[in-house]
């Protein structure tokens, strides 16, 4: 019987260690999940900020080209033409 008791004690000890490791891993996983959520939120904020800066940059480029800069005149004319087409399309839809 002594041999069986040793085996049972050894199994209990191993199970106890495994359960402890499992709990540690669960805590680590929860912490990493929180950090991931925080980083994803920050990433979303940065993407929104980048989009705002891109819009500001594009507006500045258009304003600069309207002031007589030869660099972006063609691009500005294309954008103005696209806006006019969009407005014409909207007018056509409203008149239907």
PDB file of N, CA and C in Angstrom:
ATOM      1  N   UNK A   1       0.802  -1.189   0.000  1.00  0.00           N
ATOM      2  CA  UNK A   1       0.000   0.000   0.000  1.00  0.00           C
ATOM      3  C   UNK A   1       0.848   1.256   0.000  1.00  0.00           C
ATOM      4  N   UNK A   2       2.016   1.166   0.498  1.00  0.00           N
ATOM      5  CA  UNK A   2       2.903   2.315   0.597  1.00  0.00           C
ATOM      6  C   UNK A   2       3.241   2.860  -0.778  1.00  0.00           C
ATOM      7  N   UNK A   3       3.443   1.968  -1.703  1.00  0.00           N
ATOM      8  CA  UNK A   3       3.775   2.369  -3.069  1.00  0.00           C
ATOM      9  C   UNK A   3       2.611   3.120  -3.707  1.00  0.00           C
ATOM     10  N   UNK A   4       1.396   2.650  -3.497  1.00  0.00           N
ATOM     11  CA  UNK A   4       0.212   3.296  -4.052  1.00  0.00           C
ATOM     12  C   UNK A   4       0.032   4.680  -3.436  1.00  0.00           C
ATOM     13  N   UNK A   5       0.270   4.807  -2.140  1.00  0.00           N
ATOM     14  CA  UNK A   5       0.143   6.104  -1.465  1.00  0.00           C
ATOM     15  C   UNK A   5       1.155   7.105  -2.011  1.00  0.00           C
ATOM     16  N   UNK A   6       2.360   6.630  -2.300  1.00  0.00           N
ATOM     17  CA  UNK A   6       3.377   7.520  -2.874  1.00  0.00           C
ATOM     18  C   UNK A   6       2.951   7.998  -4.267  1.00  0.00           C
ATOM     19  N   UNK A   7       2.394   7.080  -5.040  1.00  0.00           N
ATOM     20  CA  UNK A   7       1.954   7.438  -6.381  1.00  0.00           C
ATOM     21  C   UNK A   7       0.808   8.456  -6.298  1.00  0.00           C
ATOM     22  N   UNK A   8      -0.129   8.221  -5.405  1.00  0.00           N
ATOM     23  CA  UNK A   8      -1.259   9.140  -5.230  1.00  0.00           C
ATOM     24  C   UNK A   8      -0.754  10.499  -4.760  1.00  0.00           C
ATOM     25  N   UNK A   9       0.154  10.526  -3.800  1.00  0.00           N
ATOM     26  CA  UNK A   9       0.722  11.789  -3.311  1.00  0.00           C
ATOM     27  C   UNK A   9       1.456  12.528  -4.435  1.00  0.00           C
ATOM     28  N   UNK A  10       2.192  11.773  -5.225  1.00  0.00           N
ATOM     29  CA  UNK A  10       2.914  12.371  -6.340  1.00  0.00           C
ATOM     30  C   UNK A  10       1.931  12.969  -7.358  1.00  0.00           C
ATOM     31  N   UNK A  11       0.871  12.247  -7.657  1.00  0.00           N
ATOM     32  CA  UNK A  11      -0.141  12.747  -8.588  1.00  0.00           C
ATOM     33  C   UNK A  11      -0.825  14.000  -8.038  1.00  0.00           C
ATOM     34  N   UNK A  12      -1.162  13.977  -6.759  1.00  0.00           N
ATOM     35  CA  UNK A  12      -1.792  15.149  -6.140  1.00  0.00           C
ATOM     36  C   UNK A  12      -0.871  16.361  -6.213  1.00  0.00           C
ATOM     37  N   UNK A  13       0.399  16.125  -5.963  1.00  0.00           N
ATOM     38  CA  UNK A  13       1.380  17.205  -6.014  1.00  0.00           C
ATOM     39  C   UNK A  13       1.480  17.771  -7.434  1.00  0.00           C
ATOM     40  N   UNK A  14       1.551  16.884  -8.413  1.00  0.00           N
ATOM     41  CA  UNK A  14       1.647  17.322  -9.806  1.00  0.00           C
ATOM     42  C   UNK A  14       0.387  18.068 -10.243  1.00  0.00           C
ATOM     43  N   UNK A  15      -0.774  17.574  -9.854  1.00  0.00           N
ATOM     44  CA  UNK A  15      -2.036  18.239 -10.190  1.00  0.00           C
ATOM     45  C   UNK A  15      -2.095  19.617  -9.545  1.00  0.00           C
ATOM     46  N   UNK A  16      -1.654  19.695  -8.320  1.00  0.00           N
ATOM     47  CA  UNK A  16      -1.631  20.982  -7.620  1.00  0.00           C
ATOM     48  C   UNK A  16      -0.729  21.986  -8.342  1.00  0.00           C
ATOM     49  N   UNK A  17       0.441  21.528  -8.774  1.00  0.00           N
ATOM     50  CA  UNK A  17       1.362  22.406  -9.515  1.00  0.00           C
ATOM     51  C   UNK A  17       0.749  22.837 -10.848  1.00  0.00           C
ATOM     52  N   UNK A  18       0.103  21.899 -11.538  1.00  0.00           N
ATOM     53  CA  UNK A  18      -0.533  22.224 -12.809  1.00  0.00           C
ATOM     54  C   UNK A  18      -1.657  23.242 -12.635  1.00  0.00           C
ATOM     55  N   UNK A  19      -2.451  23.071 -11.587  1.00  0.00           N
ATOM     56  CA  UNK A  19      -3.525  24.027 -11.325  1.00  0.00           C
ATOM     57  C   UNK A  19      -2.970  25.412 -11.012  1.00  0.00           C
ATOM     58  N   UNK A  20      -1.865  25.455 -10.295  1.00  0.00           N
ATOM     59  CA  UNK A  20      -1.232  26.741  -9.991  1.00  0.00           C
ATOM     60  C   UNK A  20      -0.720  27.400 -11.275  1.00  0.00           C
ATOM     61  N   UNK A  21      -0.062  26.601 -12.125  1.00  0.00           N
ATOM     62  CA  UNK A  21       0.420  27.131 -13.406  1.00  0.00           C
ATOM     63  C   UNK A  21      -0.736  27.620 -14.270  1.00  0.00           C
ATOM     64  N   UNK A  22      -1.841  26.872 -14.247  1.00  0.00           N
ATOM     65  CA  UNK A  22      -3.018  27.265 -15.011  1.00  0.00           C
ATOM     66  C   UNK A  22      -3.544  28.616 -14.534  1.00  0.00           C
ATOM     67  N   UNK A  23      -3.609  28.815 -13.230  1.00  0.00           N
ATOM     68  CA  UNK A  23      -4.087  30.081 -12.682  1.00  0.00           C
ATOM     69  C   UNK A  23      -3.155  31.233 -13.048  1.00  0.00           C
ATOM     70  N   UNK A  24      -1.847  30.983 -12.981  1.00  0.00           N
ATOM     71  CA  UNK A  24      -0.880  32.012 -13.364  1.00  0.00           C
ATOM     72  C   UNK A  24      -1.048  32.374 -14.835  1.00  0.00           C
ATOM     73  N   UNK A  25      -1.224  31.381 -15.678  1.00  0.00           N
ATOM     74  CA  UNK A  25      -1.405  31.625 -17.112  1.00  0.00           C
ATOM     75  C   UNK A  25      -2.705  32.373 -17.387  1.00  0.00           C
ATOM     76  N   UNK A  26      -3.756  32.063 -16.655  1.00  0.00           N
ATOM     77  CA  UNK A  26      -5.020  32.793 -16.824  1.00  0.00           C
ATOM     78  C   UNK A  26      -4.855  34.262 -16.450  1.00  0.00           C
ATOM     79  N   UNK A  27      -4.147  34.522 -15.361  1.00  0.00           N
ATOM     80  CA  UNK A  27      -3.918  35.909 -14.946  1.00  0.00           C
ATOM     81  C   UNK A  27      -3.084  36.653 -15.988  1.00  0.00           C
ATOM     82  N   UNK A  28      -2.051  35.980 -16.485  1.00  0.00           N
ATOM     83  CA  UNK A  28      -1.210  36.589 -17.518  1.00  0.00           C
ATOM     84  C   UNK A  28      -2.024  36.871 -18.774  1.00  0.00           C
ATOM     85  N   UNK A  29      -2.866  35.934 -19.151  1.00  0.00           N
ATOM     86  CA  UNK A  29      -3.712  36.103 -20.326  1.00  0.00           C
ATOM     87  C   UNK A  29      -4.661  37.285 -20.152  1.00  0.00           C
ATOM     88  N   UNK A  30      -5.251  37.413 -18.975  1.00  0.00           N
ATOM     89  CA  UNK A  30      -6.166  38.529 -18.716  1.00  0.00           C
ATOM     90  C   UNK A  30      -5.425  39.863 -18.805  1.00  0.00           C
ATOM     91  N   UNK A  31      -4.226  39.904 -18.238  1.00  0.00           N
ATOM     92  CA  UNK A  31      -3.431  41.130 -18.280  1.00  0.00           C
ATOM     93  C   UNK A  31      -3.069  41.487 -19.721  1.00  0.00           C
ATOM     94  N   UNK A  32      -2.653  40.492 -20.498  1.00  0.00           N
ATOM     95  CA  UNK A  32      -2.294  40.734 -21.895  1.00  0.00           C
ATOM     96  C   UNK A  32      -3.506  41.158 -22.721  1.00  0.00           C
ATOM     97  N   UNK A  33      -4.658  40.598 -22.418  1.00  0.00           N
ATOM     98  CA  UNK A  33      -5.880  41.001 -23.121  1.00  0.00           C
ATOM     99  C   UNK A  33      -6.214  42.458 -22.845  1.00  0.00           C
ATOM    100  N   UNK A  34      -6.044  42.900 -21.607  1.00  0.00           N
ATOM    101  CA  UNK A  34      -6.289  44.300 -21.261  1.00  0.00           C
ATOM    102  C   UNK A  34      -5.306  45.212 -21.986  1.00  0.00           C
ATOM    103  N   UNK A  35      -4.048  44.820 -22.001  1.00  0.00           N
ATOM    104  CA  UNK A  35      -3.032  45.616 -22.689  1.00  0.00           C
ATOM    105  C   UNK A  35      -3.323  45.689 -24.190  1.00  0.00           C
ATOM    106  N   UNK A  36      -3.750  44.576 -24.775  1.00  0.00           N
ATOM    107  CA  UNK A  36      -4.086  44.551 -26.197  1.00  0.00           C
ATOM    108  C   UNK A  36      -5.248  45.496 -26.490  1.00  0.00           C
ATOM    109  N   UNK A  37      -6.266  45.463 -25.661  1.00  0.00           N
ATOM    110  CA  UNK A  37      -7.411  46.345 -25.857  1.00  0.00           C
ATOM    111  C   UNK A  37      -6.991  47.804 -25.766  1.00  0.00           C
ATOM    112  N   UNK A  38      -6.132  48.112 -24.817  1.00  0.00           N
ATOM    113  CA  UNK A  38      -5.641  49.486 -24.657  1.00  0.00           C
ATOM    114  C   UNK A  38      -4.844  49.913 -25.880  1.00  0.00           C
ATOM    115  N   UNK A  39      -3.976  49.050 -26.379  1.00  0.00           N
ATOM    116  CA  UNK A  39      -3.162  49.378 -27.541  1.00  0.00           C
ATOM    117  C   UNK A  39      -4.027  49.519 -28.798  1.00  0.00           C
ATOM    118  N   UNK A  40      -5.052  48.699 -28.919  1.00  0.00           N
ATOM    119  CA  UNK A  40      -5.952  48.821 -30.061  1.00  0.00           C
ATOM    120  C   UNK A  40      -6.702  50.152 -30.023  1.00  0.00           C
ATOM    121  N   UNK A  41      -7.103  50.560 -28.821  1.00  0.00           N
ATOM    122  CA  UNK A  41      -7.780  51.851 -28.671  1.00  0.00           C
ATOM    123  C   UNK A  41      -6.836  52.994 -29.046  1.00  0.00           C
ATOM    124  N   UNK A  42      -5.607  52.917 -28.579  1.00  0.00           N
ATOM    125  CA  UNK A  42      -4.621  53.946 -28.924  1.00  0.00           C
ATOM    126  C   UNK A  42      -4.371  53.971 -30.428  1.00  0.00           C
ATOM    127  N   UNK A  43      -4.287  52.793 -31.032  1.00  0.00           N
ATOM    128  CA  UNK A  43      -4.061  52.697 -32.469  1.00  0.00           C
ATOM    129  C   UNK A  43      -5.195  53.363 -33.236  1.00  0.00           C
ATOM    130  N   UNK A  44      -6.424  53.141 -32.799  1.00  0.00           N
ATOM    131  CA  UNK A  44      -7.573  53.765 -33.440  1.00  0.00           C
ATOM    132  C   UNK A  44      -7.503  55.284 -33.327  1.00  0.00           C
ATOM    133  N   UNK A  45      -7.115  55.775 -32.151  1.00  0.00           N
ATOM    134  CA  UNK A  45      -6.978  57.216 -31.963  1.00  0.00           C
ATOM    135  C   UNK A  45      -5.896  57.784 -32.884  1.00  0.00           C
ATOM    136  N   UNK A  46      -4.784  57.075 -32.998  1.00  0.00           N
ATOM    137  CA  UNK A  46      -3.705  57.543 -33.871  1.00  0.00           C
ATOM    138  C   UNK A  46      -4.157  57.549 -35.337  1.00  0.00           C
ATOM    139  N   UNK A  47      -4.921  56.535 -35.741  1.00  0.00           N
ATOM    140  CA  UNK A  47      -5.404  56.490 -37.119  1.00  0.00           C
ATOM    141  C   UNK A  47      -6.329  57.675 -37.405  1.00  0.00           C
ATOM    142  N   UNK A  48      -7.190  58.002 -36.438  1.00  0.00           N
ATOM    143  CA  UNK A  48      -8.081  59.147 -36.614  1.00  0.00           C
ATOM    144  C   UNK A  48      -7.278  60.441 -36.698  1.00  0.00           C
ATOM    145  N   UNK A  49      -6.261  60.544 -35.869  1.00  0.00           N
ATOM    146  CA  UNK A  49      -5.414  61.735 -35.882  1.00  0.00           C
ATOM    147  C   UNK A  49      -4.681  61.852 -37.225  1.00  0.00           C
ATOM    148  N   UNK A  50      -4.185  60.742 -37.723  1.00  0.00           N
ATOM    149  CA  UNK A  50      -3.493  60.745 -39.015  1.00  0.00           C
ATOM    150  C   UNK A  50      -4.454  61.176 -40.115  1.00  0.00           C
ATOM    151  N   UNK A  51      -5.669  60.654 -40.078  1.00  0.00           N
ATOM    152  CA  UNK A  51      -6.663  61.029 -41.098  1.00  0.00           C
ATOM    153  C   UNK A  51      -6.942  62.529 -41.055  1.00  0.00           C
ATOM    154  N   UNK A  52      -7.051  63.083 -39.861  1.00  0.00           N
ATOM    155  CA  UNK A  52      -7.301  64.518 -39.736  1.00  0.00           C
ATOM    156  C   UNK A  52      -6.136  65.316 -40.312  1.00  0.00           C
ATOM    157  N   UNK A  53      -4.914  64.878 -40.026  1.00  0.00           N
ATOM    158  CA  UNK A  53      -3.746  65.583 -40.557  1.00  0.00           C
ATOM    159  C   UNK A  53      -3.660  65.465 -42.075  1.00  0.00           C
ATOM    160  N   UNK A  54      -4.033  64.313 -42.611  1.00  0.00           N
ATOM    161  CA  UNK A  54      -4.014  64.135 -44.063  1.00  0.00           C
ATOM    162  C   UNK A  54      -5.020  65.087 -44.707  1.00  0.00           C
ATOM    163  N   UNK A  55      -6.206  65.195 -44.118  1.00  0.00           N
ATOM    164  CA  UNK A  55      -7.210  66.121 -44.649  1.00  0.00           C
ATOM    165  C   UNK A  55      -6.704  67.559 -44.598  1.00  0.00           C
ATOM    166  N   UNK A  56      -6.074  67.916 -43.493  1.00  0.00           N
ATOM    167  CA  UNK A  56      -5.530  69.275 -43.374  1.00  0.00           C
ATOM    168  C   UNK A  56      -4.441  69.513 -44.417  1.00  0.00           C
ATOM    169  N   UNK A  57      -3.611  68.509 -44.629  1.00  0.00           N
ATOM    170  CA  UNK A  57      -2.535  68.629 -45.606  1.00  0.00           C
ATOM    171  C   UNK A  57      -3.100  68.810 -47.011  1.00  0.00           C
ATOM    172  N   UNK A  58      -4.111  68.008 -47.338  1.00  0.00           N
ATOM    173  CA  UNK A  58      -4.727  68.113 -48.659  1.00  0.00           C
ATOM    174  C   UNK A  58      -5.369  69.486 -48.842  1.00  0.00           C
ATOM    175  N   UNK A  59      -6.040  69.987 -47.816  1.00  0.00           N
ATOM    176  CA  UNK A  59      -6.656  71.306 -47.904  1.00  0.00           C
ATOM    177  C   UNK A  59      -5.590  72.380 -48.083  1.00  0.00           C
ATOM    178  N   UNK A  60      -4.487  72.222 -47.387  1.00  0.00           N
ATOM    179  CA  UNK A  60      -3.395  73.176 -47.517  1.00  0.00           C
ATOM    180  C   UNK A  60      -2.791  73.134 -48.918  1.00  0.00           C
ATOM    181  N   UNK A  61      -2.662  71.939 -49.477  1.00  0.00           N
ATOM    182  CA  UNK A  61      -2.143  71.810 -50.838  1.00  0.00           C
ATOM    183  C   UNK A  61      -3.056  72.507 -51.835  1.00  0.00           C
ATOM    184  N   UNK A  62      -4.363  72.321 -51.663  1.00  0.00           N
ATOM    185  CA  UNK A  62      -5.317  72.957 -52.570  1.00  0.00           C
ATOM    186  C   UNK A  62      -5.249  74.469 -52.419  1.00  0.00           C
ATOM    187  N   UNK A  63      -5.201  74.948 -51.181  1.00  0.00           N
ATOM    188  CA  UNK A  63      -5.122  76.395 -50.958  1.00  0.00           C
ATOM    189  C   UNK A  63      -3.847  76.968 -51.556  1.00  0.00           C
ATOM    190  N   UNK A  64      -2.762  76.246 -51.414  1.00  0.00           N
ATOM    191  CA  UNK A  64      -1.487  76.712 -51.969  1.00  0.00           C
ATOM    192  C   UNK A  64      -1.551  76.778 -53.488  1.00  0.00           C
ATOM    193  N   UNK A  65      -2.167  75.781 -54.087  1.00  0.00           N
ATOM    194  CA  UNK A  65      -2.242  75.777 -55.546  1.00  0.00           C
ATOM    195  C   UNK A  65      -3.164  76.879 -56.057  1.00  0.00           C
ATOM    196  N   UNK A  66      -4.178  77.220 -55.273  1.00  0.00           N
ATOM    197  CA  UNK A  66      -5.068  78.304 -55.673  1.00  0.00           C
ATOM    198  C   UNK A  66      -4.380  79.664 -55.588  1.00  0.00           C
ATOM    199  N   UNK A  67      -3.342  79.736 -54.801  1.00  0.00           N
ATOM    200  CA  UNK A  67      -2.614  80.998 -54.664  1.00  0.00           C
ATOM    201  C   UNK A  67      -1.639  81.232 -55.812  1.00  0.00           C
ATOM    202  N   UNK A  68      -1.561  80.305 -56.737  1.00  0.00           N
ATOM    203  CA  UNK A  68      -0.738  80.543 -57.912  1.00  0.00           C
ATOM    204  C   UNK A  68       0.468  79.642 -58.030  1.00  0.00           C
ATOM    205  N   UNK A  69       0.588  78.671 -57.193  1.00  0.00           N
ATOM    206  CA  UNK A  69       1.697  77.742 -57.301  1.00  0.00           C
ATOM    207  C   UNK A  69       1.492  76.845 -58.516  1.00  0.00           C
ATOM    208  N   UNK A  70       2.529  76.678 -59.311  1.00  0.00           N
ATOM    209  CA  UNK A  70       2.422  75.864 -60.519  1.00  0.00           C
ATOM    210  C   UNK A  70       2.516  74.367 -60.227  1.00  0.00           C
ATOM    211  N   UNK A  71       2.977  73.999 -59.051  1.00  0.00           N
ATOM    212  CA  UNK A  71       3.225  72.593 -58.738  1.00  0.00           C
ATOM    213  C   UNK A  71       1.946  71.767 -58.734  1.00  0.00           C
ATOM    214  N   UNK A  72       0.902  72.273 -58.109  1.00  0.00           N
ATOM    215  CA  UNK A  72      -0.305  71.469 -57.921  1.00  0.00           C
ATOM    216  C   UNK A  72      -1.498  71.996 -58.711  1.00  0.00           C
ATOM    217  N   UNK A  73      -1.272  72.846 -59.703  1.00  0.00           N
ATOM    218  CA  UNK A  73      -2.377  73.416 -60.466  1.00  0.00           C
ATOM    219  C   UNK A  73      -3.200  72.339 -61.155  1.00  0.00           C
ATOM    220  N   UNK A  74      -2.539  71.389 -61.792  1.00  0.00           N
ATOM    221  CA  UNK A  74      -3.252  70.339 -62.516  1.00  0.00           C
ATOM    222  C   UNK A  74      -4.098  69.518 -61.548  1.00  0.00           C
ATOM    223  N   UNK A  75      -3.503  69.152 -60.422  1.00  0.00           N
ATOM    224  CA  UNK A  75      -4.225  68.354 -59.429  1.00  0.00           C
ATOM    225  C   UNK A  75      -5.433  69.123 -58.889  1.00  0.00           C
ATOM    226  N   UNK A  76      -5.264  70.413 -58.666  1.00  0.00           N
ATOM    227  CA  UNK A  76      -6.359  71.228 -58.159  1.00  0.00           C
ATOM    228  C   UNK A  76      -7.479  71.319 -59.192  1.00  0.00           C
ATOM    229  N   UNK A  77      -7.109  71.507 -60.447  1.00  0.00           N
ATOM    230  CA  UNK A  77      -8.117  71.578 -61.500  1.00  0.00           C
ATOM    231  C   UNK A  77      -8.892  70.266 -61.587  1.00  0.00           C
ATOM    232  N   UNK A  78      -8.196  69.153 -61.447  1.00  0.00           N
ATOM    233  CA  UNK A  78      -8.866  67.855 -61.489  1.00  0.00           C
ATOM    234  C   UNK A  78      -9.831  67.696 -60.315  1.00  0.00           C
ATOM    235  N   UNK A  79      -9.411  68.155 -59.144  1.00  0.00           N
ATOM    236  CA  UNK A  79     -10.281  68.054 -57.975  1.00  0.00           C
ATOM    237  C   UNK A  79     -11.508  68.947 -58.135  1.00  0.00           C
ATOM    238  N   UNK A  80     -11.302  70.157 -58.636  1.00  0.00           N
ATOM    239  CA  UNK A  80     -12.425  71.075 -58.853  1.00  0.00           C
ATOM    240  C   UNK A  80     -13.386  70.471 -59.870  1.00  0.00           C
ATOM    241  N   UNK A  81     -12.860  69.898 -60.945  1.00  0.00           N
ATOM    242  CA  UNK A  81     -13.717  69.253 -61.944  1.00  0.00           C
ATOM    243  C   UNK A  81     -14.494  68.083 -61.350  1.00  0.00           C
ATOM    244  N   UNK A  82     -13.835  67.318 -60.488  1.00  0.00           N
ATOM    245  CA  UNK A  82     -14.514  66.189 -59.839  1.00  0.00           C
ATOM    246  C   UNK A  82     -15.626  66.703 -58.932  1.00  0.00           C
ATOM    247  N   UNK A  83     -15.365  67.789 -58.214  1.00  0.00           N
ATOM    248  CA  UNK A  83     -16.400  68.369 -57.354  1.00  0.00           C
ATOM    249  C   UNK A  83     -17.572  68.876 -58.180  1.00  0.00           C
ATOM    250  N   UNK A  84     -17.284  69.498 -59.302  1.00  0.00           N
ATOM    251  CA  UNK A  84     -18.346  69.998 -60.173  1.00  0.00           C
ATOM    252  C   UNK A  84     -19.188  68.834 -60.705  1.00  0.00           C
ATOM    253  N   UNK A  85     -18.529  67.745 -61.094  1.00  0.00           N
ATOM    254  CA  UNK A  85     -19.266  66.569 -61.562  1.00  0.00           C
ATOM    255  C   UNK A  85     -20.153  66.012 -60.450  1.00  0.00           C
ATOM    256  N   UNK A  86     -19.612  65.955 -59.224  1.00  0.00           N
ATOM    257  CA  UNK A  86     -20.404  65.474 -58.097  1.00  0.00           C
ATOM    258  C   UNK A  86     -21.616  66.364 -57.855  1.00  0.00           C
ATOM    259  N   UNK A  87     -21.419  67.678 -57.926  1.00  0.00           N
ATOM    260  CA  UNK A  87     -22.523  68.612 -57.725  1.00  0.00           C
ATOM    261  C   UNK A  87     -23.557  68.445 -58.829  1.00  0.00           C
ATOM    262  N   UNK A  88     -23.105  68.321 -60.079  1.00  0.00           N
ATOM    263  CA  UNK A  88     -24.020  68.110 -61.196  1.00  0.00           C
ATOM    264  C   UNK A  88     -24.817  66.817 -61.012  1.00  0.00           C
ATOM    265  N   UNK A  89     -24.147  65.789 -60.547  1.00  0.00           N
ATOM    266  CA  UNK A  89     -24.820  64.505 -60.302  1.00  0.00           C
ATOM    267  C   UNK A  89     -25.886  64.663 -59.215  1.00  0.00           C
ATOM    268  N   UNK A  90     -25.564  65.379 -58.157  1.00  0.00           N
ATOM    269  CA  UNK A  90     -26.522  65.603 -57.075  1.00  0.00           C
ATOM    270  C   UNK A  90     -27.726  66.398 -57.570  1.00  0.00           C
ATOM    271  N   UNK A  91     -27.467  67.425 -58.380  1.00  0.00           N
ATOM    272  CA  UNK A  91     -28.545  68.246 -58.939  1.00  0.00           C
ATOM    273  C   UNK A  91     -29.445  67.377 -59.809  1.00  0.00           C
ATOM    274  N   UNK A  92     -28.839  66.522 -60.620  1.00  0.00           N
ATOM    275  CA  UNK A  92     -29.613  65.642 -61.497  1.00  0.00           C
ATOM    276  C   UNK A  92     -30.483  64.703 -60.677  1.00  0.00           C
ATOM    277  N   UNK A  93     -29.959  64.195 -59.587  1.00  0.00           N
ATOM    278  CA  UNK A  93     -30.743  63.286 -58.741  1.00  0.00           C
ATOM    279  C   UNK A  93     -31.875  64.024 -58.058  1.00  0.00           C
ATOM    280  N   UNK A  94     -31.637  65.274 -57.661  1.00  0.00           N
ATOM    281  CA  UNK A  94     -32.684  66.057 -57.010  1.00  0.00           C
ATOM    282  C   UNK A  94     -33.801  66.430 -57.977  1.00  0.00           C
ATOM    283  N   UNK A  95     -33.461  66.624 -59.227  1.00  0.00           N
ATOM    284  CA  UNK A  95     -34.473  67.032 -60.192  1.00  0.00           C
ATOM    285  C   UNK A  95     -35.316  65.870 -60.698  1.00  0.00           C
ATOM    286  N   UNK A  96     -34.919  64.657 -60.414  1.00  0.00           N
ATOM    287  CA  UNK A  96     -35.678  63.481 -60.853  1.00  0.00           C
ATOM    288  C   UNK A  96     -36.935  63.285 -60.052  1.00  0.00           C
TER     289      UNK A  96
END
